[in-house]
């Protein structure tokens, strides 16, 4: 429960960033699309407003869900290893951030056209989800393969294998075209604020859960497992 609680704190931090920054920029982008799409009759105004409300709700609920899932991931890995709580939690959070967010976003950066234009997805969602899943499984498989060697620095080998797999995946997955509707400066702030929120979520999860689990670990054998 400690790791899950830390995940909820991380999720709440990301939700706060979404509310304070991401949503403001998201509304500015929505205004640009509303002027164009509603005026041309591509989308009904009420339908567009409902979509915007769903996105605003997602900005709050999705971080909490990710935080809980991340907390469960930290707990599972820690229960398997059973020691070095802080290092384990921080390592899991860092790897998850890289594999599930940084790498997929580098390949498929957030595109407002896929969010606000009903005809603008172009397979983006499926490609992003597929790439994130492939990246996550590549990281997990690399870690499992090299951890069984019981070498002292096995994680360097795992990192090398993961990078090699990701390099192949990067060229194997098709690219998507980005529609230039939003000014570049606004687009950059929108993307950067989302990146800040996701980074805050994963690393606060790692630091907080690691500190809490390490405190329980120091209390005595068995305490850390029952309190996770």
PDB file of C-alpha atoms in Angstrom:
ATOM      1  CA  UNK A   1       0.000   0.000   0.000  1.00  0.00           C
ATOM      2  CA  UNK A   2       2.923   2.344   0.562  1.00  0.00           C
ATOM      3  CA  UNK A   3       3.968   2.194  -3.083  1.00  0.00           C
ATOM      4  CA  UNK A   4       0.398   2.629  -4.283  1.00  0.00           C
ATOM      5  CA  UNK A   5      -0.057   5.596  -1.955  1.00  0.00           C
ATOM      6  CA  UNK A   6       3.130   7.137  -3.360  1.00  0.00           C
ATOM      7  CA  UNK A   7       1.779   6.549  -6.850  1.00  0.00           C
ATOM      8  CA  UNK A   8      -1.401   8.397  -5.967  1.00  0.00           C
ATOM      9  CA  UNK A   9       0.669  11.319  -4.678  1.00  0.00           C
ATOM     10  CA  UNK A  10       2.645  11.342  -7.924  1.00  0.00           C
ATOM     11  CA  UNK A  11      -0.588  11.166  -9.897  1.00  0.00           C
ATOM     12  CA  UNK A  12      -2.025  14.064  -7.921  1.00  0.00           C
ATOM     13  CA  UNK A  13       1.114  16.105  -8.647  1.00  0.00           C
ATOM     14  CA  UNK A  14       0.766  15.457 -12.371  1.00  0.00           C
ATOM     15  CA  UNK A  15      -2.953  16.247 -12.194  1.00  0.00           C
ATOM     16  CA  UNK A  16      -2.068  19.568 -10.557  1.00  0.00           C
ATOM     17  CA  UNK A  17       0.358  20.414 -13.368  1.00  0.00           C
ATOM     18  CA  UNK A  18      -2.274  19.407 -15.909  1.00  0.00           C
ATOM     19  CA  UNK A  19      -4.836  21.652 -14.242  1.00  0.00           C
ATOM     20  CA  UNK A  20      -2.514  24.632 -13.844  1.00  0.00           C
ATOM     21  CA  UNK A  21      -0.641  24.545 -17.157  1.00  0.00           C
ATOM     22  CA  UNK A  22      -1.616  21.790 -19.597  1.00  0.00           C
ATOM     23  CA  UNK A  23      -5.317  22.575 -19.493  1.00  0.00           C
ATOM     24  CA  UNK A  24      -4.718  26.285 -20.055  1.00  0.00           C
ATOM     25  CA  UNK A  25      -2.684  25.590 -23.192  1.00  0.00           C
ATOM     26  CA  UNK A  26      -5.120  22.866 -24.196  1.00  0.00           C
ATOM     27  CA  UNK A  27      -7.966  25.388 -24.096  1.00  0.00           C
ATOM     28  CA  UNK A  28      -5.980  27.814 -26.256  1.00  0.00           C
ATOM     29  CA  UNK A  29      -5.386  25.055 -28.795  1.00  0.00           C
ATOM     30  CA  UNK A  30      -9.046  24.060 -28.621  1.00  0.00           C
ATOM     31  CA  UNK A  31     -10.057  27.613 -29.492  1.00  0.00           C
ATOM     32  CA  UNK A  32      -7.983  27.407 -32.679  1.00  0.00           C
ATOM     33  CA  UNK A  33      -9.590  24.144 -33.694  1.00  0.00           C
ATOM     34  CA  UNK A  34     -13.068  25.306 -32.710  1.00  0.00           C
ATOM     35  CA  UNK A  35     -12.812  28.376 -34.932  1.00  0.00           C
ATOM     36  CA  UNK A  36     -11.792  26.192 -37.865  1.00  0.00           C
ATOM     37  CA  UNK A  37     -13.699  22.939 -37.451  1.00  0.00           C
ATOM     38  CA  UNK A  38     -16.983  24.295 -36.105  1.00  0.00           C
ATOM     39  CA  UNK A  39     -17.024  27.131 -38.642  1.00  0.00           C
ATOM     40  CA  UNK A  40     -16.560  24.642 -41.485  1.00  0.00           C
ATOM     41  CA  UNK A  41     -19.203  22.293 -40.120  1.00  0.00           C
ATOM     42  CA  UNK A  42     -16.714  19.440 -39.652  1.00  0.00           C
ATOM     43  CA  UNK A  43     -17.812  18.996 -36.049  1.00  0.00           C
ATOM     44  CA  UNK A  44     -20.860  20.173 -34.094  1.00  0.00           C
ATOM     45  CA  UNK A  45     -20.134  22.814 -31.449  1.00  0.00           C
ATOM     46  CA  UNK A  46     -21.877  20.847 -28.679  1.00  0.00           C
ATOM     47  CA  UNK A  47     -19.949  17.719 -29.672  1.00  0.00           C
ATOM     48  CA  UNK A  48     -16.680  19.642 -29.638  1.00  0.00           C
ATOM     49  CA  UNK A  49     -17.417  21.114 -26.187  1.00  0.00           C
ATOM     50  CA  UNK A  50     -18.257  17.642 -24.858  1.00  0.00           C
ATOM     51  CA  UNK A  51     -14.960  16.337 -26.226  1.00  0.00           C
ATOM     52  CA  UNK A  52     -13.114  19.164 -24.490  1.00  0.00           C
ATOM     53  CA  UNK A  53     -14.856  18.372 -21.191  1.00  0.00           C
ATOM     54  CA  UNK A  54     -13.840  14.711 -21.515  1.00  0.00           C
ATOM     55  CA  UNK A  55     -10.237  15.771 -22.079  1.00  0.00           C
ATOM     56  CA  UNK A  56     -10.334  17.962 -18.991  1.00  0.00           C
ATOM     57  CA  UNK A  57     -11.661  15.043 -16.941  1.00  0.00           C
ATOM     58  CA  UNK A  58      -8.961  12.819 -18.414  1.00  0.00           C
ATOM     59  CA  UNK A  59      -6.309  15.304 -17.292  1.00  0.00           C
ATOM     60  CA  UNK A  60      -7.354  14.589 -13.703  1.00  0.00           C
ATOM     61  CA  UNK A  61      -8.234  10.889 -13.720  1.00  0.00           C
ATOM     62  CA  UNK A  62      -5.541   9.472 -16.013  1.00  0.00           C
ATOM     63  CA  UNK A  63      -2.591  10.600 -13.840  1.00  0.00           C
ATOM     64  CA  UNK A  64      -4.167   8.939 -10.796  1.00  0.00           C
ATOM     65  CA  UNK A  65      -4.658   5.702 -12.740  1.00  0.00           C
ATOM     66  CA  UNK A  66      -1.057   5.788 -13.998  1.00  0.00           C
ATOM     67  CA  UNK A  67       0.196   6.524 -10.491  1.00  0.00           C
ATOM     68  CA  UNK A  68      -1.675   3.554  -9.018  1.00  0.00           C
ATOM     69  CA  UNK A  69      -0.415   1.282 -11.787  1.00  0.00           C
ATOM     70  CA  UNK A  70       3.119   2.535 -11.234  1.00  0.00           C
ATOM     71  CA  UNK A  71       2.820   1.928  -7.512  1.00  0.00           C
ATOM     72  CA  UNK A  72       1.734  -1.655  -8.141  1.00  0.00           C
ATOM     73  CA  UNK A  73       4.712  -2.110 -10.476  1.00  0.00           C
ATOM     74  CA  UNK A  74       7.154  -0.842  -7.852  1.00  0.00           C
ATOM     75  CA  UNK A  75       5.597  -3.078  -5.199  1.00  0.00           C
ATOM     76  CA  UNK A  76       5.773  -6.200  -7.394  1.00  0.00           C
ATOM     77  CA  UNK A  77       9.431  -5.659  -8.298  1.00  0.00           C
ATOM     78  CA  UNK A  78      10.376  -4.875  -4.714  1.00  0.00           C
ATOM     79  CA  UNK A  79       8.597  -7.951  -3.364  1.00  0.00           C
ATOM     80  CA  UNK A  80      10.523 -10.036  -5.880  1.00  0.00           C
ATOM     81  CA  UNK A  81      13.918  -8.576  -4.935  1.00  0.00           C
ATOM     82  CA  UNK A  82      13.185  -8.027  -1.241  1.00  0.00           C
ATOM     83  CA  UNK A  83      15.945  -5.537  -0.471  1.00  0.00           C
ATOM     84  CA  UNK A  84      17.393  -2.153  -1.486  1.00  0.00           C
ATOM     85  CA  UNK A  85      13.988  -0.489  -1.440  1.00  0.00           C
ATOM     86  CA  UNK A  86      15.051   3.020  -2.450  1.00  0.00           C
ATOM     87  CA  UNK A  87      17.279   1.906  -5.310  1.00  0.00           C
ATOM     88  CA  UNK A  88      14.669  -0.550  -6.562  1.00  0.00           C
ATOM     89  CA  UNK A  89      11.830   1.983  -6.490  1.00  0.00           C
ATOM     90  CA  UNK A  90      13.854   4.708  -8.187  1.00  0.00           C
ATOM     91  CA  UNK A  91      15.183   2.306 -10.829  1.00  0.00           C
ATOM     92  CA  UNK A  92      11.706   0.977 -11.621  1.00  0.00           C
ATOM     93  CA  UNK A  93      10.306   4.499 -11.890  1.00  0.00           C
ATOM     94  CA  UNK A  94      13.156   5.658 -14.133  1.00  0.00           C
ATOM     95  CA  UNK A  95      12.916   2.647 -16.441  1.00  0.00           C
ATOM     96  CA  UNK A  96       9.127   2.961 -16.638  1.00  0.00           C
ATOM     97  CA  UNK A  97       9.439   6.661 -17.478  1.00  0.00           C
ATOM     98  CA  UNK A  98      11.898   5.916 -20.266  1.00  0.00           C
ATOM     99  CA  UNK A  99      10.153   2.845 -21.684  1.00  0.00           C
ATOM    100  CA  UNK A 100       6.522   3.892 -21.328  1.00  0.00           C
ATOM    101  CA  UNK A 101       6.751   7.641 -21.887  1.00  0.00           C
ATOM    102  CA  UNK A 102      10.023   9.106 -23.130  1.00  0.00           C
ATOM    103  CA  UNK A 103      10.694   6.628 -25.946  1.00  0.00           C
ATOM    104  CA  UNK A 104       7.115   6.475 -27.286  1.00  0.00           C
ATOM    105  CA  UNK A 105       6.864  10.269 -27.149  1.00  0.00           C
ATOM    106  CA  UNK A 106      10.163  10.669 -28.984  1.00  0.00           C
ATOM    107  CA  UNK A 107       8.741   8.552 -31.812  1.00  0.00           C
ATOM    108  CA  UNK A 108       5.208   9.945 -31.701  1.00  0.00           C
ATOM    109  CA  UNK A 109       5.141  13.413 -30.102  1.00  0.00           C
ATOM    110  CA  UNK A 110       1.772  14.704 -28.918  1.00  0.00           C
ATOM    111  CA  UNK A 111      -0.197  16.043 -31.882  1.00  0.00           C
ATOM    112  CA  UNK A 112      -3.237  18.238 -31.147  1.00  0.00           C
ATOM    113  CA  UNK A 113      -4.763  17.293 -34.503  1.00  0.00           C
ATOM    114  CA  UNK A 114      -5.218  13.731 -33.252  1.00  0.00           C
ATOM    115  CA  UNK A 115      -6.928  15.108 -30.146  1.00  0.00           C
ATOM    116  CA  UNK A 116      -9.296  17.754 -31.476  1.00  0.00           C
ATOM    117  CA  UNK A 117      -9.870  16.837 -35.124  1.00  0.00           C
ATOM    118  CA  UNK A 118     -12.296  13.899 -35.484  1.00  0.00           C
ATOM    119  CA  UNK A 119     -10.663  13.072 -38.807  1.00  0.00           C
ATOM    120  CA  UNK A 120      -7.087  13.694 -37.680  1.00  0.00           C
ATOM    121  CA  UNK A 121      -6.077  10.538 -35.804  1.00  0.00           C
ATOM    122  CA  UNK A 122      -4.702   8.735 -38.851  1.00  0.00           C
ATOM    123  CA  UNK A 123      -3.814   5.671 -36.794  1.00  0.00           C
ATOM    124  CA  UNK A 124      -1.781   7.713 -34.308  1.00  0.00           C
ATOM    125  CA  UNK A 125      -3.431   6.238 -31.201  1.00  0.00           C
ATOM    126  CA  UNK A 126      -2.881   2.638 -32.295  1.00  0.00           C
ATOM    127  CA  UNK A 127       0.724   3.306 -33.295  1.00  0.00           C
ATOM    128  CA  UNK A 128       1.514   5.118 -30.042  1.00  0.00           C
ATOM    129  CA  UNK A 129      -0.069   2.400 -27.909  1.00  0.00           C
ATOM    130  CA  UNK A 130       1.684  -0.324 -29.891  1.00  0.00           C
ATOM    131  CA  UNK A 131       5.052   1.378 -29.657  1.00  0.00           C
ATOM    132  CA  UNK A 132       4.650   2.001 -25.911  1.00  0.00           C
ATOM    133  CA  UNK A 133       3.690  -1.649 -25.356  1.00  0.00           C
ATOM    134  CA  UNK A 134       6.612  -2.886 -27.444  1.00  0.00           C
ATOM    135  CA  UNK A 135       8.985  -0.570 -25.583  1.00  0.00           C
ATOM    136  CA  UNK A 136       7.671  -1.741 -22.217  1.00  0.00           C
ATOM    137  CA  UNK A 137       7.982  -5.430 -23.087  1.00  0.00           C
ATOM    138  CA  UNK A 138      11.465  -4.829 -24.515  1.00  0.00           C
ATOM    139  CA  UNK A 139      12.570  -3.232 -21.243  1.00  0.00           C
ATOM    140  CA  UNK A 140      11.005  -6.025 -19.190  1.00  0.00           C
ATOM    141  CA  UNK A 141      12.453  -8.776 -21.362  1.00  0.00           C
ATOM    142  CA  UNK A 142      15.924  -7.236 -21.350  1.00  0.00           C
ATOM    143  CA  UNK A 143      15.885  -6.900 -17.558  1.00  0.00           C
ATOM    144  CA  UNK A 144      14.685 -10.472 -17.006  1.00  0.00           C
ATOM    145  CA  UNK A 145      17.188 -11.927 -19.467  1.00  0.00           C
ATOM    146  CA  UNK A 146      20.241 -10.254 -17.962  1.00  0.00           C
ATOM    147  CA  UNK A 147      19.185 -10.420 -14.303  1.00  0.00           C
ATOM    148  CA  UNK A 148      19.305 -14.214 -14.536  1.00  0.00           C
ATOM    149  CA  UNK A 149      23.002 -14.058 -15.387  1.00  0.00           C
ATOM    150  CA  UNK A 150      23.633 -12.827 -11.804  1.00  0.00           C
ATOM    151  CA  UNK A 151      26.482 -10.664 -13.044  1.00  0.00           C
ATOM    152  CA  UNK A 152      27.408  -7.674 -10.946  1.00  0.00           C
ATOM    153  CA  UNK A 153      26.687  -5.079 -13.643  1.00  0.00           C
ATOM    154  CA  UNK A 154      23.964  -6.963 -15.498  1.00  0.00           C
ATOM    155  CA  UNK A 155      21.900  -3.809 -15.883  1.00  0.00           C
ATOM    156  CA  UNK A 156      24.429  -2.381 -18.376  1.00  0.00           C
ATOM    157  CA  UNK A 157      23.859  -5.369 -20.618  1.00  0.00           C
ATOM    158  CA  UNK A 158      20.103  -5.037 -20.195  1.00  0.00           C
ATOM    159  CA  UNK A 159      20.282  -1.352 -21.132  1.00  0.00           C
ATOM    160  CA  UNK A 160      22.345  -2.143 -24.214  1.00  0.00           C
ATOM    161  CA  UNK A 161      19.916  -4.825 -25.375  1.00  0.00           C
ATOM    162  CA  UNK A 162      16.964  -2.523 -24.775  1.00  0.00           C
ATOM    163  CA  UNK A 163      18.546   0.297 -26.773  1.00  0.00           C
ATOM    164  CA  UNK A 164      19.255  -2.118 -29.622  1.00  0.00           C
ATOM    165  CA  UNK A 165      15.659  -3.357 -29.679  1.00  0.00           C
ATOM    166  CA  UNK A 166      14.292   0.190 -29.491  1.00  0.00           C
ATOM    167  CA  UNK A 167      16.528   1.240 -32.365  1.00  0.00           C
ATOM    168  CA  UNK A 168      15.039  -1.522 -34.519  1.00  0.00           C
ATOM    169  CA  UNK A 169      11.507  -0.658 -33.405  1.00  0.00           C
ATOM    170  CA  UNK A 170      12.037   3.025 -34.163  1.00  0.00           C
ATOM    171  CA  UNK A 171      12.672   2.272 -37.825  1.00  0.00           C
ATOM    172  CA  UNK A 172      10.143  -0.567 -38.005  1.00  0.00           C
ATOM    173  CA  UNK A 173       7.199   1.526 -36.825  1.00  0.00           C
ATOM    174  CA  UNK A 174       5.812   3.937 -39.450  1.00  0.00           C
ATOM    175  CA  UNK A 175       5.903   7.679 -38.961  1.00  0.00           C
ATOM    176  CA  UNK A 176       2.803   9.884 -38.899  1.00  0.00           C
ATOM    177  CA  UNK A 177       2.450  13.294 -40.454  1.00  0.00           C
ATOM    178  CA  UNK A 178       1.822  16.281 -38.183  1.00  0.00           C
ATOM    179  CA  UNK A 179      -0.745  18.862 -39.277  1.00  0.00           C
ATOM    180  CA  UNK A 180       0.506  22.378 -38.581  1.00  0.00           C
ATOM    181  CA  UNK A 181      -2.534  24.139 -37.154  1.00  0.00           C
ATOM    182  CA  UNK A 182      -1.073  25.321 -33.857  1.00  0.00           C
ATOM    183  CA  UNK A 183       1.729  27.937 -33.588  1.00  0.00           C
ATOM    184  CA  UNK A 184       5.014  26.249 -32.750  1.00  0.00           C
ATOM    185  CA  UNK A 185       5.560  28.185 -29.515  1.00  0.00           C
ATOM    186  CA  UNK A 186       2.155  27.169 -28.128  1.00  0.00           C
ATOM    187  CA  UNK A 187       2.710  23.593 -29.269  1.00  0.00           C
ATOM    188  CA  UNK A 188       6.096  23.464 -27.528  1.00  0.00           C
ATOM    189  CA  UNK A 189       4.685  24.768 -24.230  1.00  0.00           C
ATOM    190  CA  UNK A 190       1.806  22.267 -24.395  1.00  0.00           C
ATOM    191  CA  UNK A 191       4.153  19.348 -25.013  1.00  0.00           C
ATOM    192  CA  UNK A 192       6.691  20.518 -22.429  1.00  0.00           C
ATOM    193  CA  UNK A 193       4.069  20.916 -19.714  1.00  0.00           C
ATOM    194  CA  UNK A 194       2.779  17.397 -20.358  1.00  0.00           C
ATOM    195  CA  UNK A 195       6.345  16.091 -20.196  1.00  0.00           C
ATOM    196  CA  UNK A 196       6.890  17.929 -16.910  1.00  0.00           C
ATOM    197  CA  UNK A 197       3.774  16.351 -15.435  1.00  0.00           C
ATOM    198  CA  UNK A 198       4.685  12.828 -16.483  1.00  0.00           C
ATOM    199  CA  UNK A 199       8.258  13.261 -15.241  1.00  0.00           C
ATOM    200  CA  UNK A 200       7.008  14.579 -11.911  1.00  0.00           C
ATOM    201  CA  UNK A 201       4.675  11.603 -11.576  1.00  0.00           C
ATOM    202  CA  UNK A 202       7.235   8.863 -12.146  1.00  0.00           C
ATOM    203  CA  UNK A 203      10.122  10.335 -10.204  1.00  0.00           C
ATOM    204  CA  UNK A 204       8.030  11.444  -7.237  1.00  0.00           C
ATOM    205  CA  UNK A 205       6.610   7.912  -7.221  1.00  0.00           C
ATOM    206  CA  UNK A 206      10.115   6.455  -7.182  1.00  0.00           C
ATOM    207  CA  UNK A 207      11.482   8.779  -4.509  1.00  0.00           C
ATOM    208  CA  UNK A 208       8.477   8.705  -2.177  1.00  0.00           C
ATOM    209  CA  UNK A 209       7.776   4.970  -2.433  1.00  0.00           C
ATOM    210  CA  UNK A 210      11.482   4.206  -2.109  1.00  0.00           C
ATOM    211  CA  UNK A 211      11.798   6.313   1.041  1.00  0.00           C
ATOM    212  CA  UNK A 212       8.696   4.797   2.610  1.00  0.00           C
ATOM    213  CA  UNK A 213       9.609   1.209   1.763  1.00  0.00           C
ATOM    214  CA  UNK A 214      13.183   1.715   2.931  1.00  0.00           C
ATOM    215  CA  UNK A 215      11.922   2.997   6.264  1.00  0.00           C
ATOM    216  CA  UNK A 216       9.799  -0.128   6.680  1.00  0.00           C
ATOM    217  CA  UNK A 217      12.690  -2.290   5.522  1.00  0.00           C
ATOM    218  CA  UNK A 218      14.899  -0.954   8.304  1.00  0.00           C
ATOM    219  CA  UNK A 219      12.325  -1.817  10.960  1.00  0.00           C
ATOM    220  CA  UNK A 220      13.033  -5.505  10.608  1.00  0.00           C
ATOM    221  CA  UNK A 221      12.660  -8.616   8.445  1.00  0.00           C
ATOM    222  CA  UNK A 222       9.236  -9.150   6.946  1.00  0.00           C
ATOM    223  CA  UNK A 223       7.923  -5.668   7.759  1.00  0.00           C
ATOM    224  CA  UNK A 224       8.562  -4.317   4.279  1.00  0.00           C
ATOM    225  CA  UNK A 225       6.593  -7.093   2.594  1.00  0.00           C
ATOM    226  CA  UNK A 226       3.519  -6.767   4.765  1.00  0.00           C
ATOM    227  CA  UNK A 227       3.544  -2.986   4.400  1.00  0.00           C
ATOM    228  CA  UNK A 228       4.048  -2.795   0.620  1.00  0.00           C
TER     229      UNK A 228
END
